[in-house]
Amino acid sequence: MTSVRRTEVYRELEDRLRARRGELRQAIQSGLQAMGEERLARDIGDVGDDGLASWIQDLQEVDLQRDTEELRDIEQALERIHAGTYGYCVDCGDEVAVARLRAYPTAKRCLECQELHERRGGARA
Ligand SMILES: [Zn+2]
């Protein structure tokens, strides 16, 4: 695969990352809003079943945390695209396979380094 082809792929991935970033920002915003409203409702004493309410809130917090982490990964990937370091493994410096980038546009490592990283107990992606 030539470098010209990679540039085209990166442009396509950048579009996907930007679209996903927009979705996540919206999801996080409405998630925060919903949590705020729920807290307010509970403060007022509107929520009858405290157990259920806190369970729902826990779920929302898990969602929010996951969305926030994904958003952070996307921001970092977009920064790497602009810095020209996108598509290179942060560990070994080799090019990350295009198929891997298409599957995980936020991938920081090549497959070999990622597997090594996970075996050492590191996080995914
Ligand atoms: Zn590597």
CSV table of N, CA and C and ligand atoms in Angstrom, one decimal:
chain,number,residue,atom,x,y,z
A,1,MET,N,0.8,-1.2,0.0
A,1,MET,CA,0.0,0.0,0.0
A,1,MET,C,0.9,1.3,0.0
A,2,THR,N,0.6,2.1,-0.9
A,2,THR,CA,1.5,3.4,-1.0
A,2,THR,C,1.0,4.4,0.0
A,3,SER,N,1.8,5.4,0.2
A,3,SER,CA,1.5,6.4,1.2
A,3,SER,C,0.3,7.3,0.8
A,4,VAL,N,0.2,7.4,-0.6
A,4,VAL,CA,-0.9,8.2,-1.1
A,4,VAL,C,-2.3,7.6,-0.6
A,5,ARG,N,-2.3,6.2,-0.8
A,5,ARG,CA,-3.5,5.5,-0.4
A,5,ARG,C,-3.8,5.6,1.1
A,6,ARG,N,-2.7,5.6,1.9
A,6,ARG,CA,-2.9,5.8,3.3
A,6,ARG,C,-3.5,7.2,3.7
A,7,THR,N,-3.0,8.2,2.9
A,7,THR,CA,-3.6,9.5,3.2
A,7,THR,C,-5.1,9.5,2.9
A,8,GLU,N,-5.5,8.8,1.9
A,8,GLU,CA,-6.9,8.8,1.6
A,8,GLU,C,-7.7,8.0,2.7
A,9,VAL,N,-7.1,7.0,3.2
A,9,VAL,CA,-7.7,6.2,4.3
A,9,VAL,C,-7.8,7.1,5.5
A,10,TYR,N,-6.8,7.8,5.8
A,10,TYR,CA,-6.8,8.7,7.0
A,10,TYR,C,-7.8,9.8,6.9
A,11,ARG,N,-8.0,10.3,5.7
A,11,ARG,CA,-9.1,11.3,5.5
A,11,ARG,C,-10.4,10.7,5.8
A,12,GLU,N,-10.6,9.5,5.3
A,12,GLU,CA,-11.9,8.8,5.5
A,12,GLU,C,-12.1,8.5,7.0
A,13,LEU,N,-11.0,8.1,7.7
A,13,LEU,CA,-11.1,7.8,9.1
A,13,LEU,C,-11.3,9.1,9.9
A,14,GLU,N,-10.7,10.2,9.5
A,14,GLU,CA,-10.8,11.4,10.2
A,14,GLU,C,-12.3,11.8,10.2
A,15,ASP,N,-13.0,11.7,9.0
A,15,ASP,CA,-14.4,12.0,8.9
A,15,ASP,C,-15.2,11.1,9.9
A,16,ARG,N,-14.8,9.8,9.9
A,16,ARG,CA,-15.6,8.9,10.8
A,16,ARG,C,-15.4,9.4,12.3
A,17,LEU,N,-14.1,9.7,12.6
A,17,LEU,CA,-13.8,10.1,14.0
A,17,LEU,C,-14.5,11.4,14.4
A,18,ARG,N,-14.6,12.3,13.4
A,18,ARG,CA,-15.3,13.6,13.7
A,18,ARG,C,-16.8,13.4,13.9
A,19,ALA,N,-17.4,12.5,13.1
A,19,ALA,CA,-18.8,12.2,13.2
A,19,ALA,C,-19.1,11.5,14.6
A,20,ARG,N,-18.2,10.6,14.9
A,20,ARG,CA,-18.4,9.9,16.2
A,20,ARG,C,-18.2,10.9,17.4
A,21,ARG,N,-17.2,11.8,17.2
A,21,ARG,CA,-17.0,12.8,18.3
A,21,ARG,C,-18.2,13.6,18.5
A,22,GLY,N,-18.9,14.0,17.4
A,22,GLY,CA,-20.2,14.7,17.6
A,22,GLY,C,-21.2,14.0,18.3
A,23,GLU,N,-21.4,12.7,18.0
A,23,GLU,CA,-22.3,11.8,18.6
A,23,GLU,C,-22.1,11.7,20.1
A,24,LEU,N,-20.8,11.5,20.4
A,24,LEU,CA,-20.4,11.3,21.8
A,24,LEU,C,-20.6,12.6,22.6
A,25,ARG,N,-20.3,13.7,22.1
A,25,ARG,CA,-20.5,15.0,22.8
A,25,ARG,C,-21.9,15.1,23.1
A,26,GLN,N,-22.8,14.8,22.2
A,26,GLN,CA,-24.2,14.9,22.4
A,26,GLN,C,-24.7,13.9,23.5
A,27,ALA,N,-24.2,12.7,23.4
A,27,ALA,CA,-24.6,11.7,24.4
A,27,ALA,C,-24.1,12.0,25.8
A,28,ILE,N,-22.9,12.6,25.9
A,28,ILE,CA,-22.4,13.0,27.2
A,28,ILE,C,-23.2,14.1,27.8
A,29,GLN,N,-23.5,15.1,26.9
A,29,GLN,CA,-24.2,16.2,27.3
A,29,GLN,C,-25.6,15.8,27.8
A,30,SER,N,-26.3,15.0,27.1
A,30,SER,CA,-27.7,14.6,27.5
A,30,SER,C,-27.6,13.7,28.7
A,31,GLY,N,-26.5,12.9,28.8
A,31,GLY,CA,-26.3,12.0,30.0
A,31,GLY,C,-26.1,12.8,31.2
A,32,LEU,N,-25.3,13.8,31.1
A,32,LEU,CA,-25.0,14.7,32.3
A,32,LEU,C,-26.3,15.4,32.7
A,33,GLN,N,-27.1,15.8,31.7
A,33,GLN,CA,-28.3,16.5,32.0
A,33,GLN,C,-29.3,15.6,32.7
A,34,ALA,N,-29.4,14.4,32.2
A,34,ALA,CA,-30.3,13.4,32.8
A,34,ALA,C,-29.9,13.1,34.2
A,35,MET,N,-28.6,13.0,34.5
A,35,MET,CA,-28.2,12.7,35.8
A,35,MET,C,-28.5,13.9,36.7
A,36,GLY,N,-28.3,15.1,36.2
A,36,GLY,CA,-28.6,16.3,37.0
A,36,GLY,C,-30.1,16.3,37.4
A,37,GLU,N,-30.9,16.0,36.4
A,37,GLU,CA,-32.3,16.1,36.7
A,37,GLU,C,-32.8,15.0,37.7
A,38,GLU,N,-32.1,13.8,37.6
A,38,GLU,CA,-32.5,12.8,38.5
A,38,GLU,C,-32.0,13.1,39.9
A,39,ARG,N,-30.9,13.7,40.1
A,39,ARG,CA,-30.4,14.1,41.4
A,39,ARG,C,-31.3,15.1,42.0
A,40,LEU,N,-31.8,16.1,41.1
A,40,LEU,CA,-32.7,17.1,41.5
A,40,LEU,C,-34.0,16.5,42.0
A,41,ALA,N,-34.5,15.5,41.2
A,41,ALA,CA,-35.7,14.9,41.6
A,41,ALA,C,-35.6,14.1,42.9
A,42,ARG,N,-34.5,13.5,43.1
A,42,ARG,CA,-34.3,12.8,44.4
A,42,ARG,C,-34.1,13.7,45.5
A,43,ASP,N,-33.5,14.8,45.3
A,43,ASP,CA,-33.4,15.8,46.4
A,43,ASP,C,-34.7,16.3,46.8
A,44,ILE,N,-35.6,16.5,45.8
A,44,ILE,CA,-37.0,17.0,46.1
A,44,ILE,C,-37.8,15.9,46.8
A,45,GLY,N,-37.4,14.6,46.6
A,45,GLY,CA,-38.1,13.5,47.2
A,45,GLY,C,-39.1,12.9,46.3
A,46,ASP,N,-38.9,13.1,45.0
A,46,ASP,CA,-39.8,12.6,44.0
A,46,ASP,C,-39.6,11.1,43.7
A,47,VAL,N,-38.4,10.6,43.9
A,47,VAL,CA,-38.0,9.3,43.6
A,47,VAL,C,-38.3,8.3,44.7
A,48,GLY,N,-39.3,7.5,44.5
A,48,GLY,CA,-39.8,6.6,45.5
A,48,GLY,C,-38.8,5.5,45.9
A,49,ASP,N,-38.4,4.8,44.9
A,49,ASP,CA,-37.5,3.6,45.1
A,49,ASP,C,-36.0,4.1,45.0
A,50,ASP,N,-35.4,4.3,46.1
A,50,ASP,CA,-34.0,4.7,46.1
A,50,ASP,C,-33.1,3.7,45.5
A,51,GLY,N,-33.3,2.5,45.7
A,51,GLY,CA,-32.5,1.4,45.1
A,51,GLY,C,-32.4,1.5,43.6
A,52,LEU,N,-33.6,1.6,43.0
A,52,LEU,CA,-33.8,1.6,41.6
A,52,LEU,C,-33.1,2.9,41.1
A,53,ALA,N,-33.3,4.0,41.7
A,53,ALA,CA,-32.8,5.3,41.3
A,53,ALA,C,-31.3,5.2,41.2
A,54,SER,N,-30.7,4.7,42.3
A,54,SER,CA,-29.2,4.7,42.3
A,54,SER,C,-28.7,3.7,41.3
A,55,TRP,N,-29.4,2.6,41.1
A,55,TRP,CA,-29.0,1.6,40.1
A,55,TRP,C,-29.0,2.3,38.7
A,56,ILE,N,-30.1,3.0,38.4
A,56,ILE,CA,-30.1,3.7,37.1
A,56,ILE,C,-29.0,4.7,37.0
A,57,GLN,N,-28.7,5.4,38.1
A,57,GLN,CA,-27.7,6.4,38.1
A,57,GLN,C,-26.3,5.7,37.8
A,58,ASP,N,-26.1,4.6,38.5
A,58,ASP,CA,-24.8,3.8,38.3
A,58,ASP,C,-24.6,3.5,36.8
A,59,LEU,N,-25.7,3.0,36.2
A,59,LEU,CA,-25.7,2.7,34.8
A,59,LEU,C,-25.3,3.9,33.9
A,60,GLN,N,-25.9,5.0,34.3
A,60,GLN,CA,-25.6,6.2,33.5
A,60,GLN,C,-24.2,6.7,33.7
A,61,GLU,N,-23.7,6.5,34.9
A,61,GLU,CA,-22.3,6.9,35.1
A,61,GLU,C,-21.3,6.0,34.4
A,62,VAL,N,-21.7,4.7,34.3
A,62,VAL,CA,-20.8,3.7,33.5
A,62,VAL,C,-20.8,4.1,32.0
A,63,ASP,N,-22.0,4.4,31.5
A,63,ASP,CA,-22.2,4.9,30.1
A,63,ASP,C,-21.3,6.2,29.9
A,64,LEU,N,-21.5,7.1,30.8
A,64,LEU,CA,-20.8,8.4,30.7
A,64,LEU,C,-19.3,8.2,30.7
A,65,GLN,N,-18.8,7.3,31.6
A,65,GLN,CA,-17.4,7.1,31.7
A,65,GLN,C,-16.9,6.5,30.4
A,66,ARG,N,-17.6,5.5,29.9
A,66,ARG,CA,-17.2,4.9,28.7
A,66,ARG,C,-17.2,5.9,27.5
A,67,ASP,N,-18.2,6.7,27.4
A,67,ASP,CA,-18.3,7.7,26.3
A,67,ASP,C,-17.2,8.7,26.5
A,68,THR,N,-16.9,9.1,27.7
A,68,THR,CA,-15.9,10.1,27.9
A,68,THR,C,-14.5,9.5,27.5
A,69,GLU,N,-14.2,8.3,27.9
A,69,GLU,CA,-13.0,7.6,27.5
A,69,GLU,C,-12.8,7.5,26.0
A,70,GLU,N,-14.0,7.2,25.3
A,70,GLU,CA,-13.9,7.0,23.9
A,70,GLU,C,-13.7,8.4,23.2
A,71,LEU,N,-14.3,9.4,23.8
A,71,LEU,CA,-14.1,10.8,23.3
A,71,LEU,C,-12.7,11.2,23.4
A,72,ARG,N,-12.1,10.9,24.5
A,72,ARG,CA,-10.7,11.2,24.8
A,72,ARG,C,-9.8,10.5,23.7
A,73,ASP,N,-10.0,9.2,23.5
A,73,ASP,CA,-9.3,8.5,22.5
A,73,ASP,C,-9.4,9.1,21.1
A,74,ILE,N,-10.6,9.5,20.8
A,74,ILE,CA,-10.9,10.1,19.5
A,74,ILE,C,-10.2,11.5,19.4
A,75,GLU,N,-10.2,12.3,20.4
A,75,GLU,CA,-9.5,13.6,20.4
A,75,GLU,C,-8.0,13.3,20.1
A,76,GLN,N,-7.5,12.3,20.8
A,76,GLN,CA,-6.0,12.0,20.7
A,76,GLN,C,-5.7,11.5,19.3
A,77,ALA,N,-6.6,10.7,18.7
A,77,ALA,CA,-6.4,10.2,17.3
A,77,ALA,C,-6.4,11.4,16.3
A,78,LEU,N,-7.4,12.3,16.5
A,78,LEU,CA,-7.5,13.5,15.6
A,78,LEU,C,-6.2,14.3,15.8
A,79,GLU,N,-5.7,14.5,17.0
A,79,GLU,CA,-4.4,15.2,17.2
A,79,GLU,C,-3.3,14.5,16.5
A,80,ARG,N,-3.3,13.2,16.5
A,80,ARG,CA,-2.2,12.5,15.8
A,80,ARG,C,-2.3,12.6,14.3
A,81,ILE,N,-3.5,12.7,13.8
A,81,ILE,CA,-3.7,12.9,12.4
A,81,ILE,C,-3.1,14.2,12.0
A,82,HIS,N,-3.4,15.3,12.8
A,82,HIS,CA,-2.9,16.6,12.5
A,82,HIS,C,-1.4,16.7,12.7
A,83,ALA,N,-0.9,16.0,13.6
A,83,ALA,CA,0.6,16.0,13.9
A,83,ALA,C,1.3,15.2,12.9
A,84,GLY,N,0.6,14.3,12.1
A,84,GLY,CA,1.3,13.5,11.2
A,84,GLY,C,1.8,12.2,11.8
A,85,THR,N,1.5,11.9,13.0
A,85,THR,CA,2.0,10.7,13.7
A,85,THR,C,0.9,9.6,13.7
A,86,TYR,N,-0.3,9.9,13.1
A,86,TYR,CA,-1.3,8.9,13.1
A,86,TYR,C,-0.9,7.7,12.2
A,87,GLY,N,-1.3,6.5,12.6
A,87,GLY,CA,-1.1,5.3,11.8
A,87,GLY,C,0.3,4.7,12.1
A,88,TYR,N,1.1,5.3,13.0
A,88,TYR,CA,2.3,4.7,13.4
A,88,TYR,C,2.2,4.2,14.8
A,89,CYS,N,2.7,3.0,15.1
A,89,CYS,CA,2.6,2.4,16.4
A,89,CYS,C,3.4,3.2,17.4
A,90,VAL,N,2.8,3.5,18.6
A,90,VAL,CA,3.5,4.4,19.6
A,90,VAL,C,4.6,3.6,20.2
A,91,ASP,N,4.6,2.3,20.1
A,91,ASP,CA,5.6,1.5,20.8
A,91,ASP,C,6.8,1.2,19.9
A,92,CYS,N,6.5,0.6,18.7
A,92,CYS,CA,7.7,0.2,17.8
A,92,CYS,C,7.9,1.2,16.6
A,93,GLY,N,6.9,2.1,16.4
A,93,GLY,CA,7.1,3.1,15.3
A,93,GLY,C,6.7,2.5,13.9
A,94,ASP,N,6.4,1.3,13.8
A,94,ASP,CA,6.0,0.7,12.5
A,94,ASP,C,4.6,1.2,12.1
A,95,GLU,N,4.3,1.1,10.8
A,95,GLU,CA,2.9,1.5,10.4
A,95,GLU,C,1.9,0.5,10.9
A,96,VAL,N,0.8,1.0,11.4
A,96,VAL,CA,-0.3,0.2,11.9
A,96,VAL,C,-1.1,-0.3,10.6
A,97,ALA,N,-1.4,-1.5,10.5
A,97,ALA,CA,-2.1,-2.0,9.3
A,97,ALA,C,-3.4,-1.3,9.1
A,98,VAL,N,-3.7,-1.0,7.9
A,98,VAL,CA,-4.9,-0.2,7.5
A,98,VAL,C,-6.1,-0.9,7.9
A,99,ALA,N,-6.1,-2.2,7.8
A,99,ALA,CA,-7.3,-3.0,8.2
A,99,ALA,C,-7.6,-2.8,9.7
A,100,ARG,N,-6.5,-2.7,10.5
A,100,ARG,CA,-6.7,-2.5,11.9
A,100,ARG,C,-7.2,-1.1,12.2
A,101,LEU,N,-6.7,-0.1,11.5
A,101,LEU,CA,-7.2,1.3,11.7
A,101,LEU,C,-8.6,1.4,11.3
A,102,ARG,N,-9.0,0.7,10.2
A,102,ARG,CA,-10.4,0.8,9.8
A,102,ARG,C,-11.3,0.2,10.9
A,103,ALA,N,-10.8,-0.9,11.5
A,103,ALA,CA,-11.6,-1.6,12.6
A,103,ALA,C,-11.6,-0.8,13.9
A,104,TYR,N,-10.4,-0.2,14.2
A,104,TYR,CA,-10.2,0.6,15.4
A,104,TYR,C,-9.5,1.9,15.0
A,105,PRO,N,-10.3,2.9,14.6
A,105,PRO,CA,-9.7,4.2,14.1
A,105,PRO,C,-8.8,4.9,15.2
A,106,THR,N,-9.1,4.5,16.5
A,106,THR,CA,-8.3,5.1,17.5
A,106,THR,C,-7.1,4.3,17.9
A,107,ALA,N,-6.8,3.2,17.2
A,107,ALA,CA,-5.7,2.3,17.6
A,107,ALA,C,-4.3,3.1,17.6
A,108,LYS,N,-3.6,2.9,18.7
A,108,LYS,CA,-2.3,3.6,18.9
A,108,LYS,C,-1.2,2.7,18.6
A,109,ARG,N,-1.5,1.3,18.6
A,109,ARG,CA,-0.4,0.4,18.4
A,109,ARG,C,-0.7,-0.6,17.3
A,110,CYS,N,0.4,-1.2,16.7
A,110,CYS,CA,0.2,-2.3,15.8
A,110,CYS,C,-0.3,-3.5,16.6
A,111,LEU,N,-0.8,-4.5,15.8
A,111,LEU,CA,-1.4,-5.6,16.5
A,111,LEU,C,-0.4,-6.3,17.4
A,112,GLU,N,0.8,-6.5,17.0
A,112,GLU,CA,1.8,-7.2,17.7
A,112,GLU,C,2.1,-6.5,19.1
A,113,CYS,N,2.3,-5.2,19.0
A,113,CYS,CA,2.6,-4.4,20.2
A,113,CYS,C,1.3,-4.4,21.1
A,114,GLN,N,0.1,-4.3,20.5
A,114,GLN,CA,-1.1,-4.3,21.3
A,114,GLN,C,-1.3,-5.6,22.1
A,115,GLU,N,-1.0,-6.7,21.4
A,115,GLU,CA,-1.1,-8.0,22.1
A,115,GLU,C,-0.1,-8.1,23.3
A,116,LEU,N,1.1,-7.6,23.0
A,116,LEU,CA,2.1,-7.6,24.0
A,116,LEU,C,1.7,-6.7,25.2
A,117,HIS,N,1.1,-5.5,24.9
A,117,HIS,CA,0.7,-4.6,25.8
A,117,HIS,C,-0.4,-5.2,26.7
A,118,GLU,N,-1.4,-5.9,26.1
A,118,GLU,CA,-2.5,-6.5,26.8
A,118,GLU,C,-2.0,-7.6,27.7
A,119,ARG,N,-1.0,-8.4,27.2
A,119,ARG,CA,-0.5,-9.5,28.0
A,119,ARG,C,0.2,-8.9,29.3
A,120,ARG,N,0.7,-7.7,29.2
A,120,ARG,CA,1.4,-7.1,30.3
A,120,ARG,C,0.3,-6.4,31.2
A,121,GLY,N,-1.0,-6.5,30.9
A,121,GLY,CA,-2.0,-6.0,31.7
A,121,GLY,C,-2.4,-4.6,31.3
A,122,GLY,N,-2.1,-4.1,30.1
A,122,GLY,CA,-2.4,-2.8,29.7
A,122,GLY,C,-3.8,-2.8,29.2
A,123,ALA,N,-4.3,-1.6,29.0
A,123,ALA,CA,-5.7,-1.4,28.5
A,123,ALA,C,-5.8,-1.7,27.0
A,124,ARG,N,-7.0,-1.9,26.5
A,124,ARG,CA,-7.2,-2.2,25.1
A,124,ARG,C,-7.2,-0.8,24.4
A,125,ALA,N,-7.0,-0.9,23.0
A,125,ALA,CA,-7.0,0.2,22.1
A,125,ALA,C,-5.7,1.0,22.1
B,1,ZN,ZN,4.2,-1.8,17.2
